PDB file of C-alpha atoms and ligand atoms in Angstrom:
ATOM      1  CA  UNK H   9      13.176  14.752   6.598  1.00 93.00           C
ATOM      2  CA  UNK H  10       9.822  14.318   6.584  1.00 97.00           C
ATOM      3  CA  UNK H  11       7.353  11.688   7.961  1.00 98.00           C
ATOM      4  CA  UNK H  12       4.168  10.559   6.504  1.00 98.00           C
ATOM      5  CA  UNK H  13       1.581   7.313   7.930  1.00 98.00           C
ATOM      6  CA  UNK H  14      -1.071   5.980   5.468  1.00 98.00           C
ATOM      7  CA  UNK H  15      -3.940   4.048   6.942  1.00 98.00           C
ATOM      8  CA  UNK H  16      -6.479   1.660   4.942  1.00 98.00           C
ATOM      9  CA  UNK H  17      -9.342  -0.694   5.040  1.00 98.00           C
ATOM     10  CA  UNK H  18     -11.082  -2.795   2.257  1.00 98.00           C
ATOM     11  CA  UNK H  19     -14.031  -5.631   3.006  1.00 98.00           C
ATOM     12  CA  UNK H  20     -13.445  -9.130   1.828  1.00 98.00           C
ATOM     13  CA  UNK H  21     -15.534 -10.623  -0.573  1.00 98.00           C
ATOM     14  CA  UNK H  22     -16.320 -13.568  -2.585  1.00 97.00           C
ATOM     15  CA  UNK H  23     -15.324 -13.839  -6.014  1.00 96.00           C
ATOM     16  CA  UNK H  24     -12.402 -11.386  -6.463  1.00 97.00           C
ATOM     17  CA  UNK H  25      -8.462 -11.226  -6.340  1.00 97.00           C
ATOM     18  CA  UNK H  26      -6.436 -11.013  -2.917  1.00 98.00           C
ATOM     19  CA  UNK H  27      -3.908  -8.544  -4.309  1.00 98.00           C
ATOM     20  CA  UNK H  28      -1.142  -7.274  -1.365  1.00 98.00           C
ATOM     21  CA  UNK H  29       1.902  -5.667  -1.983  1.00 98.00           C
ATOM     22  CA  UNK H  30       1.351  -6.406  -6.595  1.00 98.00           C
ATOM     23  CA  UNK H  31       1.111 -10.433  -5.061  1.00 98.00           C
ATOM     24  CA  UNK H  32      -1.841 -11.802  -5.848  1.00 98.00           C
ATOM     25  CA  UNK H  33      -2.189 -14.674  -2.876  1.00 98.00           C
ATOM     26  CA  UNK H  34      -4.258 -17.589  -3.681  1.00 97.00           C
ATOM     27  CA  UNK H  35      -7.263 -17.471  -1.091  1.00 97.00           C
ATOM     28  CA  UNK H  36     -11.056 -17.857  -1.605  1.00 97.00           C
ATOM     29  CA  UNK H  37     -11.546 -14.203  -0.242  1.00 98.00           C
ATOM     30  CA  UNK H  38     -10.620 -10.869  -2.026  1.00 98.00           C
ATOM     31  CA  UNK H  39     -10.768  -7.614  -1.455  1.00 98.00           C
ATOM     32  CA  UNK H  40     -13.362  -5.221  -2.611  1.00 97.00           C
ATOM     33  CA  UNK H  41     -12.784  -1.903  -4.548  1.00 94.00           C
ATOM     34  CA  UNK H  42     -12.903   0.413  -7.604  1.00 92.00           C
ATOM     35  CA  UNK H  43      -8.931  -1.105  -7.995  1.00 93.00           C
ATOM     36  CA  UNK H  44      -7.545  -3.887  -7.189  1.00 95.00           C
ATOM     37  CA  UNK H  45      -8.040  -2.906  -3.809  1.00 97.00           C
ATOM     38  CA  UNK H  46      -4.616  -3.564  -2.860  1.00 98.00           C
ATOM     39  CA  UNK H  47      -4.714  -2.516   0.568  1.00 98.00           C
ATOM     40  CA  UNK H  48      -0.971  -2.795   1.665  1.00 98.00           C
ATOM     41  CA  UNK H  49       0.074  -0.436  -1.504  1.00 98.00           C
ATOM     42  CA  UNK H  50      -2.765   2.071  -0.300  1.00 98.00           C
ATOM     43  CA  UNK H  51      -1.526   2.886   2.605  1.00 98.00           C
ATOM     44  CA  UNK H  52       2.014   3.162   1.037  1.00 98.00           C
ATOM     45  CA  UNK H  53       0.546   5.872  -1.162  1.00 98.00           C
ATOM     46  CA  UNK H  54      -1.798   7.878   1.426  1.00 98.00           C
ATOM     47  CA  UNK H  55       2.088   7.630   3.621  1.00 98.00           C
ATOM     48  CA  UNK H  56       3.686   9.218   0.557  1.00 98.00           C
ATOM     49  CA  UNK H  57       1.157  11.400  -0.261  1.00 98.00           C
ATOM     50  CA  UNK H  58       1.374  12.641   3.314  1.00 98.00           C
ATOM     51  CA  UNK H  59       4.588  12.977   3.966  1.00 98.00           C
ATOM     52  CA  UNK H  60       4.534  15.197   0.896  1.00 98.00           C
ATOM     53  CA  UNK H  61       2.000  17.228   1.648  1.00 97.00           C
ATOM     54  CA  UNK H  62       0.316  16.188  -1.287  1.00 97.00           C
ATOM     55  CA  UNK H  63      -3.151  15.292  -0.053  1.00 97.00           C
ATOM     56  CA  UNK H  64      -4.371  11.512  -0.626  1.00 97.00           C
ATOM     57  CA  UNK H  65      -5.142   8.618  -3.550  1.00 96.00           C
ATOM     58  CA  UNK H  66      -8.890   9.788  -3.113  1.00 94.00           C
ATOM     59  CA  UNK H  67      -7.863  13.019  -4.823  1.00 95.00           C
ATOM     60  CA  UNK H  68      -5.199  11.918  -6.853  1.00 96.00           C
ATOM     61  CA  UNK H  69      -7.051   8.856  -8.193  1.00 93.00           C
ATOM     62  CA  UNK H  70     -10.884   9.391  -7.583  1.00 91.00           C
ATOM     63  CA  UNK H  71     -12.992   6.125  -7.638  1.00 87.00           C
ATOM     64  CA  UNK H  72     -15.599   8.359  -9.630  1.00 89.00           C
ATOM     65  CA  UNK H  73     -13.489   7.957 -12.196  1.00 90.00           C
ATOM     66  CA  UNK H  74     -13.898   4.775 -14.884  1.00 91.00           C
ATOM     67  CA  UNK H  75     -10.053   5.270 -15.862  1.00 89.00           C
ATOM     68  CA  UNK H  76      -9.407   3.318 -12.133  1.00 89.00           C
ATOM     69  CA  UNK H  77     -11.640   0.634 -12.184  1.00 90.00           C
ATOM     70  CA  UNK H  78      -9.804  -2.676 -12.192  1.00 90.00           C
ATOM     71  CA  UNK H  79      -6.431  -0.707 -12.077  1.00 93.00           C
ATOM     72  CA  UNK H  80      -3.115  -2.312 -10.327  1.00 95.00           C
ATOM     73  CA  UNK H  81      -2.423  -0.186  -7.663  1.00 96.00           C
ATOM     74  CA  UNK H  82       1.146  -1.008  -8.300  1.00 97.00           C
ATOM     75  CA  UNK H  83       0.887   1.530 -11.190  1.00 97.00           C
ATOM     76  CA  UNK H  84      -0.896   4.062  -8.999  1.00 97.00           C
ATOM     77  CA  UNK H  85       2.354   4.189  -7.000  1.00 98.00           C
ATOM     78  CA  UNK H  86       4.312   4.416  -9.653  1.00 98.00           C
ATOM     79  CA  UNK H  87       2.599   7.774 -10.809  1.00 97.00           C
ATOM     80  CA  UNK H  88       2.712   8.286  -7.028  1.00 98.00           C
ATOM     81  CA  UNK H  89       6.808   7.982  -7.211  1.00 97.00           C
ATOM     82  CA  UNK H  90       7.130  10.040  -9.856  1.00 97.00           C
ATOM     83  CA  UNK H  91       4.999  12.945  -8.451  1.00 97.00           C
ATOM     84  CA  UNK H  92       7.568  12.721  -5.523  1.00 97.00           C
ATOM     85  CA  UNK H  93      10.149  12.869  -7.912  1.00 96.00           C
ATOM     86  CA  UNK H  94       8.813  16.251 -10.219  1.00 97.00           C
ATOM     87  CA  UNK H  95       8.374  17.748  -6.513  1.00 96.00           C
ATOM     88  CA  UNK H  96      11.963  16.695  -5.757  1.00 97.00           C
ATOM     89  CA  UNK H  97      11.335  13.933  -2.959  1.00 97.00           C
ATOM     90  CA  UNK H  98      13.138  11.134  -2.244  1.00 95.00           C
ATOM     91  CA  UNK H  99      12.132   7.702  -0.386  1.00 96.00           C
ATOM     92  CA  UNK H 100      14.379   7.451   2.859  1.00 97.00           C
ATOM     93  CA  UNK H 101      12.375   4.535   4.194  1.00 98.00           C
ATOM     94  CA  UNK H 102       9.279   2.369   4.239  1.00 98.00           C
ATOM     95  CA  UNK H 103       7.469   0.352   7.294  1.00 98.00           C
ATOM     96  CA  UNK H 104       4.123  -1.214   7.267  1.00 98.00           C
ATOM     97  CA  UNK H 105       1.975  -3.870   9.014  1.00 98.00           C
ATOM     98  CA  UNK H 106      -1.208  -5.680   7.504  1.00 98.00           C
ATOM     99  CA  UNK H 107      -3.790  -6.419   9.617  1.00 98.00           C
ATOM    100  CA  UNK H 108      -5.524  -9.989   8.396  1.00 98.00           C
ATOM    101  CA  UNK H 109      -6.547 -12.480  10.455  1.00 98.00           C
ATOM    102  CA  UNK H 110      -6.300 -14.889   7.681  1.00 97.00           C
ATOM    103  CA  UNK H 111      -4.731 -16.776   5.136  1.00 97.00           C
ATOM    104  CA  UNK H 112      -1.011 -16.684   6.597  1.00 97.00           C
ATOM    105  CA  UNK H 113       1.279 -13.853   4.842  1.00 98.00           C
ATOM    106  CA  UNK H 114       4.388 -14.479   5.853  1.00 97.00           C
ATOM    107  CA  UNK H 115       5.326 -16.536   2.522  1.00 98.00           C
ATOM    108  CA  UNK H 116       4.458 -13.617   0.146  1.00 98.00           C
ATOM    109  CA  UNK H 117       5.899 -10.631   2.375  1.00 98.00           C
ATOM    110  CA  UNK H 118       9.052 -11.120   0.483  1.00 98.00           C
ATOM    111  CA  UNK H 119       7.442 -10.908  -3.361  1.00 98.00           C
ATOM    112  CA  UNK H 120       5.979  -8.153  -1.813  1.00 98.00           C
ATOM    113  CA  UNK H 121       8.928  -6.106  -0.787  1.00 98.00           C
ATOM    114  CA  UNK H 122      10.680  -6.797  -3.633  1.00 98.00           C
ATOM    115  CA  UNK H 123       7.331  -5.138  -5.658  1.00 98.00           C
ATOM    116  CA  UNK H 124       7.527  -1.895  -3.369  1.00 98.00           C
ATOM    117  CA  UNK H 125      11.373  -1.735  -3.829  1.00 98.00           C
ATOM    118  CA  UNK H 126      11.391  -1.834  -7.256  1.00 97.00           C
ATOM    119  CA  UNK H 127       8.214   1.431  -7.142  1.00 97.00           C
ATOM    120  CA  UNK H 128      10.264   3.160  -4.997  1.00 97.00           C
ATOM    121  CA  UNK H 129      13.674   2.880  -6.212  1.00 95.00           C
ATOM    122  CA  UNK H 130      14.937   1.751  -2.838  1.00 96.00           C
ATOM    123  CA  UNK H 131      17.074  -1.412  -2.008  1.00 98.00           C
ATOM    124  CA  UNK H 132      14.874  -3.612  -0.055  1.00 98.00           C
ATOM    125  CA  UNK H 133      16.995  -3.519   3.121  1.00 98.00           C
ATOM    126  CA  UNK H 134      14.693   0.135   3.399  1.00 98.00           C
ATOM    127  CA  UNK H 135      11.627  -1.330   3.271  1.00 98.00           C
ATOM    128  CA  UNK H 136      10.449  -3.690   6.650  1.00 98.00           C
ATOM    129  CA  UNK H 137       6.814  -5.412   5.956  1.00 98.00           C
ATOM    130  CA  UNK H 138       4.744  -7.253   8.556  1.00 98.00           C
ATOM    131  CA  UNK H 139       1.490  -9.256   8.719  1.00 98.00           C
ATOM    132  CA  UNK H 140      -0.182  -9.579  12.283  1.00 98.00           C
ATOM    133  CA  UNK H 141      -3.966 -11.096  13.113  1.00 97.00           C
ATOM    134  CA  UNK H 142      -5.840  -8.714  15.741  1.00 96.00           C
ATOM    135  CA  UNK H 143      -6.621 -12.025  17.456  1.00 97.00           C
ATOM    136  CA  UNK H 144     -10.480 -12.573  16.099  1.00 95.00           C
ATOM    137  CA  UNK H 145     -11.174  -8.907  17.403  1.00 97.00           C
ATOM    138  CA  UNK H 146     -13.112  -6.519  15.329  1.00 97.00           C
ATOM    139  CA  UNK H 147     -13.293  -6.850  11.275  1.00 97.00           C
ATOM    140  CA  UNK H 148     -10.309  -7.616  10.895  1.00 97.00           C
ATOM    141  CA  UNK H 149     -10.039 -10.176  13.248  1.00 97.00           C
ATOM    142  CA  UNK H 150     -13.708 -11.891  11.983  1.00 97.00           C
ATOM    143  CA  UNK H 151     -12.276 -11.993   8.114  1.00 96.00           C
ATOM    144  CA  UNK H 152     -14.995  -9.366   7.291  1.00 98.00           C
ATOM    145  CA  UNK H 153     -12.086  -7.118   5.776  1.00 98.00           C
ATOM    146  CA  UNK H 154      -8.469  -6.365   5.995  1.00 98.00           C
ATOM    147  CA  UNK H 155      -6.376  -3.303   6.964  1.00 98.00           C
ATOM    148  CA  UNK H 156      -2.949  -1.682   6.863  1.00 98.00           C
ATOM    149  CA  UNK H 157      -0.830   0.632   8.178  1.00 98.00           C
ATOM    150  CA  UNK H 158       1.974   2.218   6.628  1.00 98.00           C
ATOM    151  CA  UNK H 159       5.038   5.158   7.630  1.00 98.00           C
ATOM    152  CA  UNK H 160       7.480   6.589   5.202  1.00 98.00           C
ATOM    153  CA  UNK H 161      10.206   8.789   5.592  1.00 98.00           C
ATOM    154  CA  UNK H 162      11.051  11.504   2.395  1.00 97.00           C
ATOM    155  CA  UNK H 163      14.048  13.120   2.651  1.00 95.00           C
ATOM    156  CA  UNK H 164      14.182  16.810   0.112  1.00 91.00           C
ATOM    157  CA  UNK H 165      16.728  17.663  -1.951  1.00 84.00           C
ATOM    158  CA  UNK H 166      18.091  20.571  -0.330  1.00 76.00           C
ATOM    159  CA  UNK H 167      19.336  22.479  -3.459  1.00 65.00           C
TER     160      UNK H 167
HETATM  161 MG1   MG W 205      -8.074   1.750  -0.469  1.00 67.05          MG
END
């Protein structure tokens, strides 16, 4: 087994899409970035990534490059998955936490497990999601931006 953790931050902003988890949440804040900025599924892929030994998205998926911009990050871990795959990983478990001190998650964590199931090829019972405020401390807690946290275990194939 192996163990990865995947940590992220984006800055809310006026006039984009609050993408978590490949939900888009209806808020009047989004999330800035070169993709969606999908902050949960970030930290899912720098977990991965790490766990692998495979680096990070910043070198897998620079935001120098146009070919990102606008991108669902949903397909990024998809490509993610399937690098796992070539280099003979396989998902044993997911767990992450989003750090927002607003609008209330708890009604999309679901859409958004079933999203990161259906990446990873696990049954959802794998994968635990949470959503906590940090209690109007720091950015997160002053809405200025949002953060998660995310560990993964990969198991090898041993043959
Ligand atoms: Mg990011």
């Amino acid at each position: 087994m192996r163990i990865g953790h995947g940590y992220d931050v984006h800055r809310l902003t006026e006039g984009r899409a609050l993408v978590l988890g490949g939900v888009t949440i209806p808020w009047n804040l989004g999330l800035l970035g070169h993709s969606d900025a999908d902050v949960l599924t970030h930290a899912v892929m720098d977990a991965l990534l790490g766990a692998a030994g495979l680096g990070d998205i910043g070198q897998h998926f620079p935001d120098s490059d146009p070919a990102y911009r606008g991108i669902s990050s949903i397909t990024l871990l998809r490509q993610v998955v399937s690098l796992l795959r070539e280099h003979r990983f396989w998902v044993g478990n997911l767990d992450a936490t989003i750090v927002a001190q607003q609008p209330k998650l708890a009604p999309y964590l679901p859409g958004m497990r079933r999203n990161l199931a259906m990446c990873l090829g696990l049954p959802e019972e794998r994968i635990n999601l949470k959503a906590t405020t940090e209690e109007g401390l720091g950015f997160t807690g002053t809405g200025q931006g949002m953060a998660a946290h995310a560990v993964v275990l990969l198991k090898e194939a041993s043959d």
